[in-house]
Amino acid sequence: MKDTGGRPITGVLNAFIFLAKKSLSSLHCEQALAVLVFALMVACSSKDKREIERNLASTHSFLSPVSLADQERNVGEYQRAYELYDSLAKVLGPEEKVYASINGELCRFLSNDTLSMFSLDRLPGAVTASQKVAESLLQGIFETRNGRSGLKDFYHAGALLRSDDKKETFEYFAMLEQLAWCHQMVHGETDSSYFYYKKALDMAGDFEVLSPHIPRLLVQLSEVAITNRDFVAALGYTEDGLRQKPHNKDLHELLILKATLMRRMEKFDSATYYYQLADEKVQLQADTASLAKLLRERALHEMIVNNDSLFRLQMMRLESLPAHFASNAWISSDRLYGFYHFLRGDAQASIDAYERAVAHFSRQKLPDIVQTTEAFWVLSYLYRQLGQYDKAEKNIFAGIVYFSPYKNAPFSWEVVTSPEVSNRGFNFVNYQQLAEIELQRYKDRSSDQESLRRSFEIYQLIDSLMFQQIRAVEEDALLMFLRIGRMVYSGAIEASFHLHQLTQDTAFLNQAHMYMERSKGLITYQDLLARNQEYFLEVPEEFRTTELQLKAQIAAMKRSYAYDSREMTALLRKADDYYADMQDKYPNYYKAKYQINPDSYTHYADMADAREATFVQYFVNDDYVYALSYGGEGRFERVEVDAPFTTALNVLETQLAKLPNRQGGAAKEAFMESSALLYNKLLRPLGNIQKSLLVIPDGALAYLPFEVLATEVAVSFRDAPYLIKTCEVNYAPSLQIYALNQGKNGLPTDEVVAYSFTKSLGELDALPGTKREVALLGKVFSGSDVQVRTNEEVTRQRLIDDMVAAGDIIHLGLHASSSLADKLENKIDCYSPTGLDQDALYGYEIAPLSIKAHTVVLTACQSAFGPVVEGEGTYSLARAFKQAGVANVVASLWNLSDGTTSSLVGSFYEGISQGESAATSLSLAKRKYLKNADELMAHPHFWSGLVCQGQ
């Protein structure tokens, strides 16, 4: 059969008939009709063709096959669009043929088809602007899928579209998504990747025709968030995707992601459930690509929960996948077996498996960034543990440069520090490994000072990069990032210590100071910055307050375990938009929240000297306690965390927290010996301590009241030479937080609000001692406006109202509690006016308040106690009040004795009324108490539990 021009058309018609049948079988009737009509038109004369077109125009709303192909492309049905374009390219006129050919190949590649056999040379040349855009997109995708950067081509396509005012087209949408993919997979730049995926998602939300792409984009955003360790945000994107009611591959990907997130959040039972659900759905649809991914994740899950039999079952399934997936399955198997043996301590088996995986990666055009980086990191770590530093160095260098222009370059320090390598978002973890290798070389061979200096220089490089790469804005994600940062700073402080010991150069002292400051209190510092109107005057107060409110709302949702609720997703989206707005409108303010640049060591040393004080900052890791003193001589020391040190710390913490008895004996002797031992380790090496001491604690030292440390072993609690007898003691989360509270001395006492329970109310027991505390307040501040709230007046809302309105001092003689297992469970118990026995005000609800009072006293139990979170500090009620801007917070480390506390509090307020600072007033109160106490009541349990974070 031939057309009117004598051309054979049987093959073309057969192709169209095939497409029509396929469309009908998929219930795409409109597509089938269009294909059949177009096939008929191909076979007709020009006259008959015009007649058909006239009849269709008058009787039916009809899309041309080209428009239909465009429609399929726009909604993400890339395979169907490719089939239409491919068939159309065989019969269309010259200009339309170019359009169909280029868009057909574009759709083939967007459907993740292989590029390995493709040559751009076989496509017809682009002529029109639209064709040139598609050609640039195609070229960029081709480069990206072959492991090369396609950014230039994508940017060119974007420029063409903007110049032609076509920012609302599918081509512009495709350009955004492919830009994101290129930044993620080729360049490892998760921040840029997130930015472009988000813009593509916003565009898909604005145009209904693009809405089918939303589930896939949410999958991509979730994966980027996981890479950034922002698991709560990732869960929000995943849940949002599932609520789109996706089908097939998108559904499978989202279920796998949810299971993986449950695993990463250590909700292992939920993870198992979602892995099983994903397995059922994947097998039902025979989605082998998703099955391969699922089996990798399930095997990793079973490995982590120590279910070896199920791990091996998933590995068998993975290794039996069809030949098309065999290569990736082998890589996954070697990588998973490598990690399996790594977790179980079999170094050689792990090395063998990871070496095989690396060999596979080298043959891939676009290897997985996470898996490749993991392989090189583990290999380097294991070789370092075996003392094979050259091999360790070689492997971590390979991991550092693998996704850079220097992929196959030999080891070179110039390459290590080059911007093309160092600016990659995932590299600071690899740099940490390299720094540790050099530091370990020095420790094994103390004469190798060159390795020590290199280690120091790498830590400086990491420090300059790390906080620039924070993308996470949700608190748990930021804390995970800070925990990694803390591991970096642990090595950096050690390198600084060795170099300072060798050279006595104050530059190393200053660097250690910087690392210590950046290793703690970042989130508290952020919140104080948000409410401090003296900084960044151009940022409106309402804008700052929004951030604090969002954080509190997200914390409340997390506490109720509503991680996967619509409300949590909406809050996370709102927070995401808020921080994007901050970065756009107030970039300097945004940077200041993450790029912490504390004042120098000399600045704080001068401050200490001006106040005739000693500041001491501690950093604790598994092996050592580092102590850096400011003022006077200024020393940088470290002590080993050995068995005697650990035992002494445990003795003090245990005995201080429980009510003592008169028997004394061995317990008393152990306490005295421990008190003196800790003084000798923590304070004596620092030389002369001034009469005022500011302590920046770290780790377990956060639970230790330094006032009880004694200069020598004593036999009497009453007569022991405690530090408090010669020195007033004050505490702060960090020096920069302490500095933010400067200028708030001179404590007015015009307005005082006091709370207490003088009688029992259901489960709320009476606190008779607090009645005495309140009475003393009225007596000491007799000329002031003292308002007392008792019993039924102690409601959650009244507390909030008073905290916002009260002018000078708030006294909280109430019940409180905290949990070492959950940082959100620190709370003040309140009376419930709704008929329930009690209500509560949580720390995360206090933190966003703008509290006017300069001093808050919490004689409530455990108000300075809580879990110590690496990278931030103690999550306690005291911390919440510091976040809320209170200059002086006096709080308790354990359950206080109701009777003796009132005596201490009375003396404390006497000092305040006489113009003394909060820290001085509390120290004087403790000395007065000791002077009048008998041997039993002089036990530090009764007087050292209240500590001051203030001036």
Coordinates of C-alpha atoms in Angstrom, one line a residue, residues 277-789:
L277 CA 3.3 -3.4 52.7
A278 CA 5.7 -2.1 50.0
D279 CA 6.8 -5.6 49.2
E280 CA 3.2 -6.7 48.5
K281 CA 2.4 -3.7 46.3
V282 CA 5.6 -4.0 44.3
Q283 CA 5.1 -7.7 43.6
L284 CA 1.5 -7.1 42.7
Q285 CA 2.6 -4.6 40.0
A286 CA 5.7 -6.6 39.0
D287 CA 7.8 -3.4 39.4
T288 CA 11.3 -4.9 39.3
A289 CA 13.1 -1.6 39.6
S290 CA 11.3 -0.7 42.8
L291 CA 11.8 -4.3 44.1
A292 CA 15.5 -4.0 43.7
K293 CA 15.5 -0.8 45.8
L294 CA 13.1 -2.4 48.4
L295 CA 15.3 -5.4 48.8
R296 CA 18.4 -3.3 49.4
E297 CA 16.6 -1.3 52.1
R298 CA 14.9 -4.4 53.7
A299 CA 18.3 -6.2 53.9
L300 CA 19.8 -3.2 55.6
H301 CA 16.9 -3.0 58.0
E302 CA 17.2 -6.7 59.0
M303 CA 20.9 -6.3 59.4
I304 CA 20.5 -3.4 61.8
V305 CA 17.9 -5.1 63.9
N306 CA 20.2 -8.2 64.1
N307 CA 17.8 -10.5 62.3
D308 CA 20.5 -12.5 60.3
S309 CA 18.1 -15.1 58.8
L310 CA 15.8 -12.4 57.3
F311 CA 18.8 -10.4 56.2
R312 CA 20.1 -13.4 54.2
L313 CA 16.6 -14.1 52.8
Q314 CA 16.4 -10.5 51.4
M315 CA 20.0 -10.9 50.0
M316 CA 19.0 -14.1 48.2
R317 CA 16.0 -12.3 46.6
L318 CA 18.2 -9.4 45.6
E319 CA 20.8 -11.7 44.0
S320 CA 18.1 -13.6 42.0
L321 CA 16.7 -10.5 40.2
P322 CA 16.5 -10.7 36.4
A323 CA 19.7 -10.1 34.4
H324 CA 18.8 -6.5 33.6
F325 CA 19.3 -5.7 37.3
A326 CA 22.2 -8.1 37.9
S327 CA 24.9 -5.5 37.9
N328 CA 23.2 -3.2 40.4
A329 CA 22.3 -6.3 42.5
W330 CA 26.0 -7.3 42.7
I331 CA 27.0 -3.9 43.8
S332 CA 24.3 -3.8 46.4
S333 CA 25.2 -7.2 47.7
D334 CA 28.9 -6.4 48.1
R335 CA 28.1 -3.1 49.7
L336 CA 25.5 -4.7 52.1
Y337 CA 27.8 -7.6 53.0
G338 CA 30.6 -5.1 53.6
F339 CA 28.4 -3.1 56.0
Y340 CA 27.2 -6.3 57.6
H341 CA 30.7 -7.5 58.4
F342 CA 31.6 -3.9 59.5
L343 CA 28.9 -3.8 62.1
R344 CA 29.9 -7.3 63.4
G345 CA 33.5 -6.4 63.7
D346 CA 34.9 -8.6 60.9
A347 CA 37.4 -6.1 59.4
Q348 CA 38.9 -8.3 56.7
A349 CA 35.6 -9.6 55.4
S350 CA 34.2 -6.1 55.3
I351 CA 37.3 -4.8 53.5
D352 CA 37.0 -7.6 50.9
A353 CA 33.3 -6.9 50.2
Y354 CA 33.7 -3.1 50.0
E355 CA 36.7 -3.4 47.7
R356 CA 34.5 -5.4 45.3
A357 CA 31.8 -2.8 45.5
V358 CA 34.3 0.0 44.7
A359 CA 35.5 -2.0 41.7
H360 CA 31.8 -2.1 40.5
F361 CA 31.4 1.6 41.2
S362 CA 34.4 2.4 38.9
R363 CA 32.6 0.8 36.0
Q364 CA 29.3 2.7 36.5
K365 CA 28.7 6.0 34.7
L366 CA 26.6 7.4 37.5
P367 CA 27.2 5.6 40.8
D368 CA 25.2 6.3 43.9
I369 CA 26.7 9.1 45.9
V370 CA 25.7 7.8 49.3
Q371 CA 26.8 4.2 48.6
T372 CA 30.1 5.3 47.1
T373 CA 31.0 7.7 49.9
E374 CA 30.1 5.0 52.5
A375 CA 32.3 2.4 50.8
F376 CA 35.4 4.7 50.8
W377 CA 34.7 5.9 54.3
V378 CA 34.4 2.4 55.8
L379 CA 37.5 1.2 53.9
S380 CA 39.5 4.2 55.2
Y381 CA 38.2 3.7 58.7
L382 CA 39.1 0.0 58.8
Y383 CA 42.6 0.5 57.3
R384 CA 43.2 3.3 59.9
Q385 CA 42.2 0.9 62.7
L386 CA 44.7 -1.6 61.3
G387 CA 47.4 1.0 61.3
Q388 CA 47.7 1.0 57.5
Y389 CA 47.6 4.7 57.1
D390 CA 48.7 4.9 53.4
K391 CA 45.7 2.7 52.4
A392 CA 43.4 4.6 54.7
E393 CA 44.6 7.9 53.2
K394 CA 44.2 6.6 49.6
N395 CA 40.7 5.5 50.1
I396 CA 39.4 8.6 51.8
F397 CA 41.1 10.7 49.2
A398 CA 39.2 8.7 46.6
G399 CA 35.9 9.4 48.4
I400 CA 36.7 13.1 48.7
V401 CA 37.4 13.6 44.9
Y402 CA 35.2 10.9 43.4
F403 CA 32.5 13.3 42.2
S404 CA 34.9 16.1 41.2
P405 CA 37.0 16.8 38.2
Y406 CA 39.9 15.1 40.1
K407 CA 38.3 11.7 40.2
N408 CA 41.3 9.8 38.9
A409 CA 44.0 12.1 40.2
P410 CA 46.8 10.9 42.5
F411 CA 46.8 11.9 46.1
S412 CA 47.7 15.6 46.5
W413 CA 47.2 18.1 49.3
E414 CA 46.6 20.8 46.7
V415 CA 43.6 18.8 45.3
V416 CA 42.3 18.1 48.8
T417 CA 42.0 21.8 49.6
S418 CA 40.9 22.9 46.1
P419 CA 37.4 24.7 46.0
E420 CA 36.2 22.3 43.4
V421 CA 36.5 19.5 45.9
S422 CA 36.0 21.1 49.3
N423 CA 32.7 22.8 48.4
R424 CA 30.8 19.6 48.0
G425 CA 28.0 19.2 50.5
F426 CA 28.9 15.7 51.7
N427 CA 32.7 16.1 52.0
F428 CA 33.2 17.4 55.5
V429 CA 32.6 13.9 56.9
N430 CA 35.3 12.5 54.6
Y431 CA 37.6 15.4 55.6
Q432 CA 37.1 14.4 59.2
Q433 CA 38.3 10.9 58.4
L434 CA 41.4 12.3 56.7
A435 CA 42.1 14.6 59.6
E436 CA 41.8 11.7 62.0
I437 CA 44.2 9.7 59.9
E438 CA 46.8 12.5 60.1
L439 CA 46.2 12.9 63.8
Q440 CA 46.6 9.2 64.5
R441 CA 49.9 9.2 62.5
Y442 CA 51.2 11.9 64.9
K443 CA 50.0 10.0 68.0
D444 CA 51.7 6.8 66.8
R445 CA 54.8 8.7 65.9
S446 CA 55.1 11.9 68.0
S447 CA 58.0 13.1 65.9
D448 CA 55.7 13.5 62.9
Q449 CA 54.6 17.1 63.5
E450 CA 53.9 17.6 59.8
S451 CA 51.0 15.2 60.1
L452 CA 49.7 17.0 63.2
R453 CA 49.8 20.3 61.4
R454 CA 48.0 18.8 58.4
S455 CA 45.3 17.5 60.7
F456 CA 44.9 20.9 62.2
E457 CA 44.6 22.5 58.8
I458 CA 42.0 20.0 57.7
Y459 CA 39.9 20.7 60.8
Q460 CA 40.1 24.4 60.0
L461 CA 38.9 23.7 56.5
I462 CA 36.0 21.5 57.8
D463 CA 35.1 24.3 60.3
S464 CA 34.9 26.8 57.5
L465 CA 32.7 24.5 55.4
M466 CA 30.4 22.8 57.9
F467 CA 28.0 25.4 58.9
Q468 CA 27.7 26.7 55.4
Q469 CA 26.2 23.4 54.4
I470 CA 23.4 23.2 57.0
R471 CA 20.2 23.0 55.1
A472 CA 18.1 21.5 57.9
V473 CA 15.8 23.9 59.8
E474 CA 13.9 21.4 61.9
E475 CA 15.4 21.0 65.3
D476 CA 15.9 17.2 65.4
A477 CA 17.6 17.3 62.0
L478 CA 19.8 20.2 63.2
L479 CA 20.7 18.3 66.3
M480 CA 21.8 15.3 64.3
F481 CA 24.0 17.6 62.2
L482 CA 25.4 19.1 65.4
R483 CA 26.2 15.7 66.8
I484 CA 28.3 15.0 63.7
G485 CA 29.9 18.5 64.1
R486 CA 30.7 17.6 67.7
M487 CA 32.7 14.6 66.5
V488 CA 34.6 16.8 64.2
Y489 CA 35.3 19.3 67.0
S490 CA 36.5 16.6 69.3
G491 CA 39.4 15.8 66.9
A492 CA 40.0 19.5 66.2
I493 CA 40.3 20.4 69.9
E494 CA 42.8 17.5 70.4
A495 CA 44.9 18.7 67.4
S496 CA 44.8 22.2 68.8
F497 CA 45.8 20.9 72.3
H498 CA 48.9 19.1 71.0
L499 CA 50.0 22.0 68.9
H500 CA 49.6 24.4 71.8
Q501 CA 51.6 22.1 74.1
L502 CA 54.4 22.0 71.5
T503 CA 54.5 25.7 70.6
Q504 CA 52.7 27.6 73.3
D505 CA 51.3 29.7 70.4
T506 CA 48.1 31.4 71.5
A507 CA 46.7 31.0 68.0
F508 CA 46.0 27.3 68.8
L509 CA 44.5 28.3 72.1
N510 CA 42.1 30.7 70.3
Q511 CA 41.2 28.0 67.8
A512 CA 40.4 25.5 70.6
H513 CA 38.2 28.2 72.1
M514 CA 36.3 28.7 68.8
Y515 CA 35.7 24.9 68.5
M516 CA 34.5 24.6 72.1
E517 CA 32.0 27.5 71.5
R518 CA 30.7 26.0 68.3
S519 CA 30.2 22.6 69.9
K520 CA 27.4 23.7 72.2
G521 CA 24.4 25.8 72.6
L522 CA 23.7 26.7 68.9
I523 CA 19.9 26.3 69.1
T524 CA 19.7 28.3 72.4
Y525 CA 21.9 31.0 70.8
Q526 CA 19.6 31.1 67.7
D527 CA 16.6 31.7 69.9
L528 CA 18.3 34.4 71.8
L529 CA 19.4 36.0 68.6
A530 CA 15.8 35.9 67.3
R531 CA 14.5 37.9 70.3
N532 CA 17.4 40.3 70.8
Q533 CA 16.4 43.6 69.2
E534 CA 20.0 45.0 69.5
Y535 CA 21.1 42.7 66.6
F536 CA 19.9 43.0 63.0
L537 CA 17.6 46.0 63.5
E538 CA 16.3 45.6 60.0
V539 CA 14.5 42.3 60.9
P540 CA 11.0 43.0 62.2
E541 CA 10.1 41.7 65.6
E542 CA 7.0 40.0 64.2
F543 CA 9.2 38.1 61.7
R544 CA 11.5 36.9 64.5
T545 CA 8.7 35.8 66.7
T546 CA 7.2 33.7 63.9
E547 CA 10.2 31.4 64.0
L548 CA 9.9 30.8 67.7
Q549 CA 6.2 30.0 67.4
L550 CA 6.8 27.6 64.6
K551 CA 9.4 25.7 66.6
A552 CA 7.0 25.4 69.5
Q553 CA 4.2 24.2 67.3
I554 CA 6.4 21.5 65.7
A555 CA 7.7 20.4 69.1
A556 CA 4.1 20.0 70.3
M557 CA 3.2 17.8 67.3
K558 CA 6.3 15.7 67.9
R559 CA 5.5 15.2 71.5
S560 CA 2.1 13.9 70.5
Y561 CA 3.8 11.6 68.0
A562 CA 1.9 13.2 65.1
Y563 CA 4.9 12.9 62.8
D564 CA 2.8 11.7 59.9
S565 CA -0.2 14.0 60.3
R566 CA -1.5 16.6 57.8
E567 CA -0.9 19.2 60.5
M568 CA 2.7 18.3 60.8
T569 CA 3.2 18.3 57.1
A570 CA 1.6 21.8 56.9
L571 CA 3.8 23.1 59.7
L572 CA 6.9 21.8 58.1
R573 CA 6.0 23.4 54.8
K574 CA 5.3 26.6 56.5
A575 CA 8.7 26.5 58.3
D576 CA 10.4 25.7 55.1
D577 CA 8.8 28.6 53.4
Y578 CA 9.7 30.8 56.4
Y579 CA 13.4 30.0 56.3
A580 CA 13.5 30.4 52.5
D581 CA 11.9 33.9 53.0
M582 CA 14.5 34.6 55.7
Q583 CA 17.3 33.6 53.4
D584 CA 15.9 35.8 50.6
K585 CA 15.0 38.9 52.6
Y586 CA 17.5 38.9 55.5
P587 CA 20.5 36.9 54.3
N588 CA 22.9 38.3 57.0
Y589 CA 20.5 37.3 59.7
Y590 CA 20.1 33.9 58.2
K591 CA 23.8 33.4 58.0
A592 CA 24.4 34.6 61.6
K593 CA 22.1 31.8 62.9
Y594 CA 24.4 29.1 61.5
Q595 CA 27.8 30.6 60.9
I596 CA 28.7 31.1 64.5
N597 CA 31.7 33.4 64.9
P598 CA 32.2 34.0 68.6
D599 CA 34.5 36.6 69.9
S600 CA 38.1 35.6 70.3
Y601 CA 39.7 33.9 73.3
T602 CA 41.4 37.2 74.2
H603 CA 38.1 39.0 74.3
Y604 CA 36.7 36.7 76.9
A605 CA 40.0 36.6 78.8
D606 CA 39.9 40.4 79.0
M607 CA 36.3 40.2 80.2
A608 CA 37.2 37.8 82.9
D609 CA 40.0 40.0 84.1
A610 CA 37.8 43.1 84.1
R611 CA 35.4 41.2 86.4
E612 CA 38.1 39.7 88.6
A613 CA 36.8 36.4 87.6
T614 CA 37.9 33.1 86.1
F615 CA 36.0 31.6 83.2
V616 CA 36.4 27.9 82.5
Q617 CA 35.1 26.1 79.5
Y618 CA 35.0 22.3 79.3
F619 CA 34.8 19.8 76.5
V620 CA 34.3 16.1 77.3
N621 CA 34.8 13.1 74.9
D622 CA 35.2 9.4 75.6
D623 CA 38.9 9.7 76.5
Y624 CA 39.6 13.2 77.9
V625 CA 38.2 16.3 79.6
Y626 CA 39.6 19.4 78.0
A627 CA 39.6 22.5 80.2
L628 CA 40.3 26.0 78.9
S629 CA 40.5 28.9 81.4
Y630 CA 40.1 32.6 80.7
G631 CA 41.6 35.4 82.8
G632 CA 44.7 35.4 84.9
E633 CA 47.3 32.9 83.6
G634 CA 44.9 31.3 81.0
R635 CA 45.6 27.6 80.6
F636 CA 44.6 24.8 78.3
E637 CA 44.7 21.4 80.1
R638 CA 43.3 18.0 79.7
V639 CA 42.7 15.1 82.1
E640 CA 42.0 11.5 81.2
V641 CA 38.6 10.1 81.7
D642 CA 39.9 7.1 83.6
A643 CA 38.2 4.7 86.0
P644 CA 39.0 6.9 89.2
F645 CA 37.5 10.0 87.4
T646 CA 34.4 8.1 86.3
T647 CA 33.9 6.5 89.7
A648 CA 34.3 9.9 91.5
L649 CA 31.7 11.5 89.2
N650 CA 29.3 8.7 89.8
V651 CA 29.7 8.8 93.6
L652 CA 28.9 12.5 93.7
E653 CA 26.0 12.4 91.3
T654 CA 24.5 9.4 93.2
Q655 CA 24.9 10.8 96.7
L656 CA 23.9 14.3 95.9
A657 CA 20.6 13.2 94.4
K658 CA 19.4 11.2 97.4
L659 CA 18.5 12.1 100.9
P660 CA 21.4 11.4 103.2
N661 CA 21.3 9.8 106.7
R662 CA 23.4 10.3 109.9
Q663 CA 25.3 7.1 109.6
G664 CA 28.1 8.5 107.4
G665 CA 30.8 5.9 107.3
A666 CA 32.0 4.5 103.9
A667 CA 29.6 6.7 101.9
K668 CA 30.8 9.8 103.6
E669 CA 34.4 8.9 103.0
A670 CA 33.8 8.1 99.4
F671 CA 32.0 11.4 98.9
M672 CA 34.9 13.4 100.4
E673 CA 37.6 11.5 98.4
S674 CA 35.6 12.0 95.2
S675 CA 35.1 15.7 95.8
A676 CA 38.8 16.2 96.3
L677 CA 39.8 14.0 93.3
L678 CA 37.5 16.0 91.0
Y679 CA 38.8 19.3 92.2
N680 CA 42.4 18.1 91.5
K681 CA 41.4 17.0 88.0
L682 CA 39.0 19.7 86.9
L683 CA 40.3 22.9 88.7
R684 CA 43.7 22.6 90.2
P685 CA 45.6 22.2 86.9
L686 CA 44.1 25.6 85.9
G687 CA 46.2 27.5 88.5
N688 CA 44.8 30.3 90.6
I689 CA 41.0 30.6 90.6
Q690 CA 39.6 34.1 91.2
K691 CA 36.8 34.7 93.7
S692 CA 34.2 34.5 90.9
L693 CA 34.1 31.4 88.7
L694 CA 32.0 31.0 85.5
V695 CA 31.7 27.4 84.4
I696 CA 30.7 26.3 80.9
P697 CA 30.1 22.6 81.5
D698 CA 29.9 19.8 79.0
G699 CA 28.6 16.3 78.9
A700 CA 28.2 14.7 82.3
L701 CA 29.7 17.7 84.0
A702 CA 26.4 19.5 83.4
Y703 CA 25.0 17.5 86.4
L704 CA 27.9 18.4 88.7
P705 CA 27.6 21.4 91.1
F706 CA 31.2 22.6 91.2
E707 CA 30.5 24.3 94.5
V708 CA 30.9 20.9 96.3
L709 CA 34.4 20.3 95.0
A710 CA 36.9 20.4 97.9
T711 CA 40.5 21.4 97.8
E712 CA 41.5 18.5 100.0
V713 CA 40.0 15.4 101.5
A714 CA 37.9 16.3 104.6
V715 CA 36.2 14.3 107.4
S716 CA 33.3 16.7 108.0
F717 CA 30.6 17.8 105.6
R718 CA 30.3 21.1 107.6
D719 CA 34.0 21.9 107.7
A720 CA 35.1 20.6 104.2
P721 CA 37.0 23.2 102.2
Y722 CA 34.4 23.4 99.5
L723 CA 34.9 25.7 96.5
I724 CA 31.8 27.7 97.5
K725 CA 33.5 28.9 100.7
T726 CA 36.1 30.9 98.7
C727 CA 34.5 31.4 95.4
E728 CA 31.1 32.3 94.0
V729 CA 30.1 29.9 91.1
N730 CA 28.0 30.7 88.1
Y731 CA 27.1 28.7 85.0
A732 CA 26.3 29.3 81.3
P733 CA 25.5 27.1 78.2
S734 CA 28.3 28.9 76.3
L735 CA 30.3 32.1 76.5
Q736 CA 28.4 33.7 73.6
I737 CA 25.1 33.0 75.3
Y738 CA 26.5 34.5 78.5
A739 CA 27.6 37.6 76.5
L740 CA 24.1 38.1 75.0
N741 CA 22.8 38.6 78.6
Q742 CA 25.3 41.4 79.3
G743 CA 23.9 44.8 80.2
K744 CA 21.1 43.2 82.2
N745 CA 22.6 43.7 85.6
G746 CA 21.2 46.0 88.2
L747 CA 18.2 44.0 89.2
P748 CA 15.0 46.1 90.0
T749 CA 12.5 44.4 92.3
D750 CA 9.4 46.5 91.7
E751 CA 7.3 43.6 90.4
V752 CA 7.4 40.1 91.8
V753 CA 5.1 37.1 91.1
A754 CA 5.3 34.0 93.2
Y755 CA 3.6 30.6 92.8
S756 CA 3.1 27.7 95.3
F757 CA 0.9 24.8 96.3
T758 CA 0.0 25.2 99.9
K759 CA -2.5 22.4 99.8
S760 CA -3.0 19.1 97.9
L761 CA -5.1 19.2 94.8
G762 CA -5.7 15.6 93.5
E763 CA -2.4 14.2 92.4
L764 CA -0.7 17.6 93.2
D765 CA 0.8 17.3 96.7
A766 CA 1.1 20.3 98.9
L767 CA 4.6 21.9 99.2
P768 CA 4.6 23.4 102.7
G769 CA 8.1 24.8 102.2
T770 CA 7.0 26.9 99.3
K771 CA 4.5 28.6 101.6
R772 CA 7.5 29.8 103.6
E773 CA 9.3 30.8 100.4
V774 CA 6.4 33.0 99.4
A775 CA 6.1 34.5 102.9
L776 CA 9.8 35.4 102.8
L777 CA 9.4 37.1 99.4
G778 CA 6.7 39.3 100.8
K779 CA 8.9 40.2 103.8
V780 CA 12.1 40.9 101.8
F781 CA 10.3 42.9 99.1
S782 CA 7.8 44.6 101.3
G783 CA 7.9 47.8 99.3
S784 CA 7.3 46.0 96.0
D785 CA 4.3 44.8 94.2
V786 CA 4.4 41.1 95.2
Q787 CA 1.6 39.0 93.7
V788 CA 1.1 35.5 95.0
R789 CA -0.7 32.7 93.1

